[in-house]
Short mmCIF file of C-alpha atoms in Angstrom, two decimals:
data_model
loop_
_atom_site.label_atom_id
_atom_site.label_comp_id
_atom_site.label_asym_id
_atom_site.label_seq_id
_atom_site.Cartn_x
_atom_site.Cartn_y
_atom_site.Cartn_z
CA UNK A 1 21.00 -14.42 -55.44
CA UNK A 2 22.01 -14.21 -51.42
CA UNK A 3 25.63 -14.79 -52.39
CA UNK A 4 25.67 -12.06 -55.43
CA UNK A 5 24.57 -9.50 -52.75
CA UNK A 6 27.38 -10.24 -50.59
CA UNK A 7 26.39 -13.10 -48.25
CA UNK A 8 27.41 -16.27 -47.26
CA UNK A 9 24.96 -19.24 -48.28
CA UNK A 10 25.25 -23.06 -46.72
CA UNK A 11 22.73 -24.93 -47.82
CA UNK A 12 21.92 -28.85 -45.73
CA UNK A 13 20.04 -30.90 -48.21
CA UNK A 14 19.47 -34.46 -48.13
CA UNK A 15 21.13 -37.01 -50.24
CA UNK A 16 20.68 -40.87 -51.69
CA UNK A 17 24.28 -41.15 -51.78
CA UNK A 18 27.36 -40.55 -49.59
CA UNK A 19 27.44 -37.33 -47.65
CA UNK A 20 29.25 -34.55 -49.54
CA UNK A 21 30.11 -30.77 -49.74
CA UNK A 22 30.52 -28.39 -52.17
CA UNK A 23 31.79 -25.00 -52.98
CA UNK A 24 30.39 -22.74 -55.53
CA UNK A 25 31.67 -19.51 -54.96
CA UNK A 26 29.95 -17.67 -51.35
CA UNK A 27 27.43 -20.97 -51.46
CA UNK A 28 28.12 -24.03 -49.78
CA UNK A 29 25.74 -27.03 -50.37
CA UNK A 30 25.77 -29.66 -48.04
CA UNK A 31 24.46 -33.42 -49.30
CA UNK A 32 23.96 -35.75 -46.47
CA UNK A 33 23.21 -39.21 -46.90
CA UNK A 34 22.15 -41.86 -47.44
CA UNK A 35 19.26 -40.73 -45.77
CA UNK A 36 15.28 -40.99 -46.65
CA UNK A 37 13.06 -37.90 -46.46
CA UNK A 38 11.28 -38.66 -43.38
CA UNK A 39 14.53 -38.66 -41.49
CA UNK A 40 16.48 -35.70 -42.96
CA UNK A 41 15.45 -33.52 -39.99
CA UNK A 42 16.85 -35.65 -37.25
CA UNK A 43 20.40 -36.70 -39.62
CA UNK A 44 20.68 -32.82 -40.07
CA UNK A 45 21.45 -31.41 -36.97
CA UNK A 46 24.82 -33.32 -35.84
CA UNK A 47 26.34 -31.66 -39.27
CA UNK A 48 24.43 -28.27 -38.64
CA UNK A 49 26.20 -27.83 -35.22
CA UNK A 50 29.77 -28.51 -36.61
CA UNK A 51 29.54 -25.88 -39.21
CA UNK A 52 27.46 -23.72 -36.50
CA UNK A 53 30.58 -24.13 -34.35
CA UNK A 54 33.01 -23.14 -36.49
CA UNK A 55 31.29 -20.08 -37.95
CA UNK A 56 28.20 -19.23 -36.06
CA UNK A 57 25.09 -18.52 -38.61
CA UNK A 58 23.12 -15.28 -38.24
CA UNK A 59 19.99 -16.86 -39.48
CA UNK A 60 18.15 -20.14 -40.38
CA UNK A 61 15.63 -20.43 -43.43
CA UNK A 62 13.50 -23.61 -43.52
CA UNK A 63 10.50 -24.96 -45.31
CA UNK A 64 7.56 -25.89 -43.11
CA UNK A 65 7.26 -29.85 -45.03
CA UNK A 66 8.67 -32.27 -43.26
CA UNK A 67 9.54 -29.66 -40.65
CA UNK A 68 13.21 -30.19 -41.44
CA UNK A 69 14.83 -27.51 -39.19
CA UNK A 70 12.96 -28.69 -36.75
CA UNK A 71 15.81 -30.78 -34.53
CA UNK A 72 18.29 -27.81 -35.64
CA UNK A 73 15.86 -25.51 -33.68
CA UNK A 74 15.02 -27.58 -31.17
CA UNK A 75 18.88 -27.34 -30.74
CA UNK A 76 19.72 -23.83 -30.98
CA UNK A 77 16.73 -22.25 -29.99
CA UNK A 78 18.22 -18.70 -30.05
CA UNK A 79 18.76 -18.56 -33.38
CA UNK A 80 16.33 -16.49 -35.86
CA UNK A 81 14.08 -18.84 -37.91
CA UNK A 82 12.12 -17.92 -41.07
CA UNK A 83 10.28 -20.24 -42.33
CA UNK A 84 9.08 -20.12 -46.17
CA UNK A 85 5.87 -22.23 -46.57
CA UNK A 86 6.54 -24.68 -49.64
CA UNK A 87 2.92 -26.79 -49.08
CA UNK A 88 1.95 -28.67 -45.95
CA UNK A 89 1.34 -32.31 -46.19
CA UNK A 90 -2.01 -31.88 -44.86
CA UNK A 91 -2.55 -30.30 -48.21
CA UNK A 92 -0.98 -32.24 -50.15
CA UNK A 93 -2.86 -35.29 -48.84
CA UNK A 94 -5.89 -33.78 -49.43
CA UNK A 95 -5.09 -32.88 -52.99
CA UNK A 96 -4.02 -35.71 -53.56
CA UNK A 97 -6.76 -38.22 -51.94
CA UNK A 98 -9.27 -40.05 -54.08
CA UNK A 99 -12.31 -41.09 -52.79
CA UNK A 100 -12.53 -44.48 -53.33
CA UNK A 101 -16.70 -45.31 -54.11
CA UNK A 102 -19.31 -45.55 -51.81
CA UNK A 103 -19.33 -49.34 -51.18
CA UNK A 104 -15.59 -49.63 -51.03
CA UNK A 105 -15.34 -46.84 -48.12
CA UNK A 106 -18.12 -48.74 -46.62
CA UNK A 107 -16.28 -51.75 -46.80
CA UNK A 108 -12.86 -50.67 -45.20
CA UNK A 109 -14.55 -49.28 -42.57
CA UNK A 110 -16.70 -52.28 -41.13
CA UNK A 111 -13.73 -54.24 -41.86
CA UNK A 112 -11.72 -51.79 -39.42
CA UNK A 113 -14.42 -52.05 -36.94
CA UNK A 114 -14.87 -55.82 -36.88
CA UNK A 115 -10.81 -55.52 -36.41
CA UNK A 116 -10.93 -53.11 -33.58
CA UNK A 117 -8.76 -50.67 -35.96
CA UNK A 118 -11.23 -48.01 -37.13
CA UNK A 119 -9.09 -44.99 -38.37
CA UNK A 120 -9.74 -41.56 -36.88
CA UNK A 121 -11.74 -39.82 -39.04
CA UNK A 122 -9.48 -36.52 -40.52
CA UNK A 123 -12.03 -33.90 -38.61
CA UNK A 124 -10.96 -35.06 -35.61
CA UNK A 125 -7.47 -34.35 -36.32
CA UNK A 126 -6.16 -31.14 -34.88
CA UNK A 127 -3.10 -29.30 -35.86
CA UNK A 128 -1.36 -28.97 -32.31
CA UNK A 129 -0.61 -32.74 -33.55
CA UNK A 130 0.78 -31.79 -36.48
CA UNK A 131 5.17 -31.31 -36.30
CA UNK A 132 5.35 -28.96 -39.16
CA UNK A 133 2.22 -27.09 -37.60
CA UNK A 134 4.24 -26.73 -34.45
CA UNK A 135 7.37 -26.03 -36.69
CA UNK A 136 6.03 -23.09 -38.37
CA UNK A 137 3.78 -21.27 -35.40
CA UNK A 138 7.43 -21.04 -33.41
CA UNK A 139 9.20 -19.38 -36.29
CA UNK A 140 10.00 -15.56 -35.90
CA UNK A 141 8.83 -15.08 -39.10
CA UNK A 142 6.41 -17.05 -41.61
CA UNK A 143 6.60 -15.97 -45.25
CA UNK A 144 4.92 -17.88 -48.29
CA UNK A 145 6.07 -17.56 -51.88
CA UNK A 146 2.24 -17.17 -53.13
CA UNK A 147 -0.17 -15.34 -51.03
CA UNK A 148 -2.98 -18.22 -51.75
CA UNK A 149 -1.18 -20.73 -49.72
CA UNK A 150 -0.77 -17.77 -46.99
CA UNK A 151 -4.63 -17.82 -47.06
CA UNK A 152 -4.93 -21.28 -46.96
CA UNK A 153 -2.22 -21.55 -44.08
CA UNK A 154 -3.44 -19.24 -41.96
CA UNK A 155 -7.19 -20.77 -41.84
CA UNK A 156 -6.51 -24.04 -41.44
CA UNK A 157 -3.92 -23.57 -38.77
CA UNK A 158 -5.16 -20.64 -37.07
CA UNK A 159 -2.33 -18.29 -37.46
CA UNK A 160 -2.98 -14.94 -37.27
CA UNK A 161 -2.95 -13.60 -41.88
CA UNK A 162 -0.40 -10.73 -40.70
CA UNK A 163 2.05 -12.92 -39.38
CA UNK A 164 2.37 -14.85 -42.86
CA UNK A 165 4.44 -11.89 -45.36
CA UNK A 166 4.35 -12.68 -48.86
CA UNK A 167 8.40 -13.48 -50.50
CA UNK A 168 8.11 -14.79 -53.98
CA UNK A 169 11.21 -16.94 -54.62
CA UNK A 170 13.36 -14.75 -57.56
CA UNK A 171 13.68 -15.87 -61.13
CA UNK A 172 15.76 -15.29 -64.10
CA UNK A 173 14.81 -16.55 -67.11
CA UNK A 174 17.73 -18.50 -69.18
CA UNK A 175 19.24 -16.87 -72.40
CA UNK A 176 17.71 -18.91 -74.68
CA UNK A 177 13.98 -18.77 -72.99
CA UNK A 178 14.09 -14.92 -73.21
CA UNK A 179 15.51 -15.34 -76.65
CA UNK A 180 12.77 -17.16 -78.72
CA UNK A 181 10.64 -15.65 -81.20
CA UNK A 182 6.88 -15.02 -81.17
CA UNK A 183 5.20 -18.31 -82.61
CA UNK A 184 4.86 -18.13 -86.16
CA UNK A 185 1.42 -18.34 -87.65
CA UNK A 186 1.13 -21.47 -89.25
CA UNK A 187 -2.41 -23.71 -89.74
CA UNK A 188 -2.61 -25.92 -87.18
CA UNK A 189 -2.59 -24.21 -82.75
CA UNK A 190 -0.03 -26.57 -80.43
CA UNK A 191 -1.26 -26.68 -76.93
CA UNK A 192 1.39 -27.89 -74.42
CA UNK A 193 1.50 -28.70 -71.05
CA UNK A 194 4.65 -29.51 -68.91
CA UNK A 195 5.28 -31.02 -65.73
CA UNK A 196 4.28 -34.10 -64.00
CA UNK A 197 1.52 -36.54 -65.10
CA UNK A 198 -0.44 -36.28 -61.83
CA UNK A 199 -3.86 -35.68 -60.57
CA UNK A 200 -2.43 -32.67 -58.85
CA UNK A 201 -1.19 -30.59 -62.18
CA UNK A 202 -4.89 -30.41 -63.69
CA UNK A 203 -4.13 -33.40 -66.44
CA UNK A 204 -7.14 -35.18 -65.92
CA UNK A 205 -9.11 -31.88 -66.54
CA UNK A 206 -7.16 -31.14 -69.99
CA UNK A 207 -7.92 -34.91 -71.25
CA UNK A 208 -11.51 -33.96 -70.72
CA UNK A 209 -11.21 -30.73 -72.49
CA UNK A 210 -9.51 -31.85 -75.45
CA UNK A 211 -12.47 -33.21 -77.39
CA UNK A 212 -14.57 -30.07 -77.13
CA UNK A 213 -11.38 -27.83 -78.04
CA UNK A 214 -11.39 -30.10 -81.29
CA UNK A 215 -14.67 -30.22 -82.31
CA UNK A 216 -14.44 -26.52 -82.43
CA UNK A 217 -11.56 -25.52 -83.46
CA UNK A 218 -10.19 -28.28 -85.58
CA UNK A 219 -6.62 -28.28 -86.49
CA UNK A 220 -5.03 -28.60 -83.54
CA UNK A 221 -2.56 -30.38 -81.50
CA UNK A 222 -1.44 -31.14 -77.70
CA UNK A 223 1.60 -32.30 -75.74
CA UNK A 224 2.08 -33.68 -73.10
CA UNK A 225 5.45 -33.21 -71.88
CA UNK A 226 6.56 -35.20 -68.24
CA UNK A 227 7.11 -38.03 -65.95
CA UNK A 228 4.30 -40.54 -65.52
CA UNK A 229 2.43 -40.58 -61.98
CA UNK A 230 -0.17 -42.77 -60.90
CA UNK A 231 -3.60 -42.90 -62.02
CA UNK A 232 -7.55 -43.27 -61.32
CA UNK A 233 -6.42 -46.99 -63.11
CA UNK A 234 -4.42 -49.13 -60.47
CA UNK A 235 -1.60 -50.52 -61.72
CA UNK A 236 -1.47 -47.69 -64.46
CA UNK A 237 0.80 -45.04 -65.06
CA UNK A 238 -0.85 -41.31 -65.63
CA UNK A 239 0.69 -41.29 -69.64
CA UNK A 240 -1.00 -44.57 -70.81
CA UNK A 241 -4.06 -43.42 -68.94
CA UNK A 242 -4.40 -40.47 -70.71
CA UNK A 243 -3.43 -42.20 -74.02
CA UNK A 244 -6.44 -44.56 -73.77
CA UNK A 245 -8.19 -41.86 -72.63
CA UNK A 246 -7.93 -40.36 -76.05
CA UNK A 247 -7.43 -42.71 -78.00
CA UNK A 248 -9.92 -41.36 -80.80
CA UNK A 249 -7.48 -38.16 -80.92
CA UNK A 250 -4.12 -40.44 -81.19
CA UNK A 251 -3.28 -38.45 -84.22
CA UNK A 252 -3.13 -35.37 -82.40
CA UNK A 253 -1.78 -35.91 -79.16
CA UNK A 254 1.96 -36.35 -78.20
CA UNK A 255 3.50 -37.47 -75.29
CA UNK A 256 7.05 -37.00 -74.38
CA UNK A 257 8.96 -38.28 -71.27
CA UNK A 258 10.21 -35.84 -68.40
CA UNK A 259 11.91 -32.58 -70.04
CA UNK A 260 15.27 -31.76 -68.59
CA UNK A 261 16.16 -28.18 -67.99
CA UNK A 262 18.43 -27.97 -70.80
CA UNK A 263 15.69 -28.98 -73.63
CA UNK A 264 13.15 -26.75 -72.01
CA UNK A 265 13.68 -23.97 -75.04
CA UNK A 266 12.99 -26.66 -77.49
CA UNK A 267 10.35 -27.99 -76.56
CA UNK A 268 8.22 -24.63 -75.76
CA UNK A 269 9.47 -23.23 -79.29
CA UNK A 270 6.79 -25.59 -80.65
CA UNK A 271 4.49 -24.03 -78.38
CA UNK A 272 1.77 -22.08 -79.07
CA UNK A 273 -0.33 -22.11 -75.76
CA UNK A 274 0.74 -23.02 -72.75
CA UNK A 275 -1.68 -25.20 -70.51
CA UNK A 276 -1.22 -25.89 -66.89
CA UNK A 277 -4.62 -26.44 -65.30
CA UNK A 278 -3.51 -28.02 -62.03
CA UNK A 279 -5.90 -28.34 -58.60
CA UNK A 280 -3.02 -26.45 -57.00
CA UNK A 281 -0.08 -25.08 -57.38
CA UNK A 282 2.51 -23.00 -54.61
CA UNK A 283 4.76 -21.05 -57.00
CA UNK A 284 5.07 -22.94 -60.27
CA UNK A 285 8.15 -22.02 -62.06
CA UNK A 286 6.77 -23.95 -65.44
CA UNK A 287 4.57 -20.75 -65.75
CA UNK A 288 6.91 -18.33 -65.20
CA UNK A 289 9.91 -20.55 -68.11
CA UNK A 290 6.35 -20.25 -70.30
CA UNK A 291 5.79 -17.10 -69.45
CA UNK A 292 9.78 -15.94 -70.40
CA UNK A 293 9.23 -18.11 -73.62
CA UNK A 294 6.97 -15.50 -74.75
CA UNK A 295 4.51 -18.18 -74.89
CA UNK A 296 0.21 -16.96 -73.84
CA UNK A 297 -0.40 -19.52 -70.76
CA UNK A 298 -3.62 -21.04 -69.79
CA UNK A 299 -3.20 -21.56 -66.25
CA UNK A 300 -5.33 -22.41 -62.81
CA UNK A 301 -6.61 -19.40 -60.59
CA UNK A 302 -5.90 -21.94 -57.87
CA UNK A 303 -2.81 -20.39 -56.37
CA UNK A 304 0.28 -18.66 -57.33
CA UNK A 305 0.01 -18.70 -61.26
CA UNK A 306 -3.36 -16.34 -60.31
CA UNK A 307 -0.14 -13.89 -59.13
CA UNK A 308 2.08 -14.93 -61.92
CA UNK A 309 -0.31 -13.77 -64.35
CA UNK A 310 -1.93 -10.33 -62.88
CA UNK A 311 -5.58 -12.01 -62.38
CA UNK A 312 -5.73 -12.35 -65.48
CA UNK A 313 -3.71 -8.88 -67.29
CA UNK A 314 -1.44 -11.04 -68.99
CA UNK A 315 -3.10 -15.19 -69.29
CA UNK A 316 -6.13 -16.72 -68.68
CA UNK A 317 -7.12 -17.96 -65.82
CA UNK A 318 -9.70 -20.67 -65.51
CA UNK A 319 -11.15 -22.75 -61.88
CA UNK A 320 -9.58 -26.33 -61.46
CA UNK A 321 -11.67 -29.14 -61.91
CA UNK A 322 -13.44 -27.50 -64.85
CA UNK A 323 -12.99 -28.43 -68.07
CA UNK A 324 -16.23 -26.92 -69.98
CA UNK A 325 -14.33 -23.47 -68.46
CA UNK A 326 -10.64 -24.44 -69.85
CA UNK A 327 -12.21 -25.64 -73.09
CA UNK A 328 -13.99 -22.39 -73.56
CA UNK A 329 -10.20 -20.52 -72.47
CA UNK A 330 -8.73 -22.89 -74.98
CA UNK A 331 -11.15 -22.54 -78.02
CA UNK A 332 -10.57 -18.32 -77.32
CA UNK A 333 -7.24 -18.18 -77.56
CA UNK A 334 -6.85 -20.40 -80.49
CA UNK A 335 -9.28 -18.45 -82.56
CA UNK A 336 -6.98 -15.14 -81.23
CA UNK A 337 -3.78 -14.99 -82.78
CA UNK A 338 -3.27 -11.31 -81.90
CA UNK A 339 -4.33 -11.98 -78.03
CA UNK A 340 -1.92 -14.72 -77.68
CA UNK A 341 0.77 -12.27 -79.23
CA UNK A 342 -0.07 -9.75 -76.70
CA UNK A 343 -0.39 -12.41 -73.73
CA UNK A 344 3.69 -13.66 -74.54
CA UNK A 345 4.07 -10.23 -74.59
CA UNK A 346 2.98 -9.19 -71.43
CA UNK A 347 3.58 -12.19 -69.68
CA UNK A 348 7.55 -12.04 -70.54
CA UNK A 349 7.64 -8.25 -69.10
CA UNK A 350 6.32 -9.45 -66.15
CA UNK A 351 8.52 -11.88 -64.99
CA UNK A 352 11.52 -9.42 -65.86
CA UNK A 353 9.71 -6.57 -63.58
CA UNK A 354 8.22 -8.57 -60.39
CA UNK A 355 10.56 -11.82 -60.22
CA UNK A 356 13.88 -10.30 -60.57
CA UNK A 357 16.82 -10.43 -57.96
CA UNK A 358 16.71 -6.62 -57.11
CA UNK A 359 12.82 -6.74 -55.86
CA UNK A 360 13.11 -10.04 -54.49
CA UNK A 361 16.32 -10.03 -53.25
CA UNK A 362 15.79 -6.53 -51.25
CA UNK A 363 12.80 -7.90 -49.66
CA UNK A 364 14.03 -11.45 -48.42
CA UNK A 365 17.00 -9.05 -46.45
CA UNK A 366 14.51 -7.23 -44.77
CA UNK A 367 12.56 -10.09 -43.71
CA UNK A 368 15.88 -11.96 -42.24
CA UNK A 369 16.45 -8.81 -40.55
CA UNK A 370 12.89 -8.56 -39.26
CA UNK A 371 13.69 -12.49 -37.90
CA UNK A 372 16.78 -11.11 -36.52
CA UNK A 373 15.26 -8.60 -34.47
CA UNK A 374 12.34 -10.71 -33.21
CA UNK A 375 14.77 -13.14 -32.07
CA UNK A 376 16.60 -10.51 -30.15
CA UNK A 377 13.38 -9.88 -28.43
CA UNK A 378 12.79 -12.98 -27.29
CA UNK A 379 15.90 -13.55 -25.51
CA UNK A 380 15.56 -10.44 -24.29
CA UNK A 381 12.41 -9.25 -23.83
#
């Protein structure tokens, strides 16, 4: 988008493999490696400053996980930062925590005491400790693709709600999304979700629903379409969970393997509904390829697919954790042909109006400008 409105891109991403870098037309991407996540930030730098030398940048855009600007800025402290919020790990890790039972936790933590290790409990934890805390409350300006995570940013960490601006990353649907038909009524409703098999993406919550959405509605079907994650079963990836999870419903429950970009089209064509229930979720570009498929979506009113959707104008929204409420969402829209017509509808125009390189495009200049200028202040107050 940046390099289609006349600027020069260089991306630094990390790599597995040798370092590299590539041209594709005003962007260059940088790969360095081999290098592991967790070190990316200090690796960065030493190729940062030889491209900075050669052709000083006007701007730097980071995300706040893993703070991985951080050593750049550290650096080059004059230069304007933005910093787009992607999730911090402190959230993450609390997503992503299970709570072990009550004689377990009571176990580990006598066992730490008797060992003179007793882990700090996470109250006492405070976010000046924090690197991408510090990373972020530095940066000129602070912008978050889904105003949620602004919310949930700004509370946790103290930061001021009008310093975080809201920049929705752009998206345009492929050809072939845009370019599939209505679903075609037929006797049997396919719900389909797609992403990850995690805890995080609401899975757990649609296993649970699926019984009630059958005993009331009847013919229908669900996929599952993703990679495998851990489960509540050690030792157990998230698919077979859920497949001996519902094992009664074998016969109408599919599970396919991770879904490259590519077969995307495909694979939604033999959607009806669109389900994506998850705890949390940034800015979930599976909603918006659903959404561009025409396709009604079912999706979590716990962060940006709230946006996505309009509150509501053009999907259901239903709390995480809940699945009496996403059965009940579920059993609606199946028995409402004409409402999930109207939903693909709506949901398609939507992306086309508010995700589209002109809006976000002019507003992600103006923000790099406003980083500009508050740079400019600081050295020179």
């Amino acid at each position: 988008m940046l390099g289609r409105r006349g600027h020069e891109v260089e991306v630094f991403t990390g790599s597995r493999s040798a370092t590299s870098s590539t041209n594709d037309g005003p962007v260059v991407v940088h790969k360095i490696g081999p290098v592991e996540p967790p070190e990316f930030f200090r690796v960065v730098e030493q190729l940062f400053r030889q491209r900075h030398t050669q052709r000083p940048f006007d701007v730097i855009e980071s995300g706040e996980y893993g703070a991985d600007a951080s050593e750049i800025v550290k650096q080059f402290s004059a230069l304007p930062l933005l910093v787009r919020l992607h999730t911090p790990t402190f959230f993450i890790s609390r997503m992503n925590r299970v709570r072990p039972p009550l004689l377990a936790r009571a176990r580990f933590v006598l066992g730490a005491v008797r060992r003179g290790t007793a882990p700090k409990p996470y109250w006492n934890l405070r976010p000046r400790f924090d690197r991408e805390y510090q990373f972020t409350v530095g940066a000129d300006v602070i912008a978050t693709p889904s105003r949620p995570l602004g919310d949930i940013v700004s509370a946790e960490w103290k930061i001021p709600r009008d310093r975080i601006r809201h920049l929705p990353y752009p998206f345009t649907p492929s050809t072939e999304l845009m370019s599939l038909e209505p679903p075609a009524p037929r006797d049997d409703v396919t719900f389909t979700f797609v992403g990850r098999l995690e805890r995080r993406k609401g899975v757990l919550t649609l296993a649970e629903a699926v019984p009630e959405v059958v005993r009331a509605v009847g013919n229908v079907r669900f996929v599952f379409a993703g990679s495998s994650c851990g489960s509540p079963r050690p030792g157990t990836g998230m698919g077979d969970y859920l497949e001996d999870q519902l094992a009664e419903y074998r016969d109408r429950v599919s599970f396919l393997d991770f879904v490259p970009y590519e077969r995307l089209p495909a694979v939604l064509s033999e959607a009806d509904i669109c389900v994506f229930p998850s705890i949390w979720e940034n800015f979930p570009c599976v909603c918006l390829e659903a959404m561009s498929a025409g396709r009604a979506v079912i999706g979590s009113n716990a962060g940006g697919m709230a946006e996505m959707l309009e509150s509501g104008a053009c999907g259901s929204l239903v709390p995480p954790n809940d699945p009496v409420a996403l059965a009940e969402a579920m059993i609606a829209l199946a028995r409402d042909r004409e409402q999930r017509l109207r939903f693909g509808q709506l949901a398609r125009q939507r992306v086309l109006e508010a995700y589209n390189e002109q809006v976000v495009g002019t507003e992600q200049e103006r923000l790099y400008r406003e980083a500009i200028a508050s740079a400019a202040r600081r050295q020179h107050p």
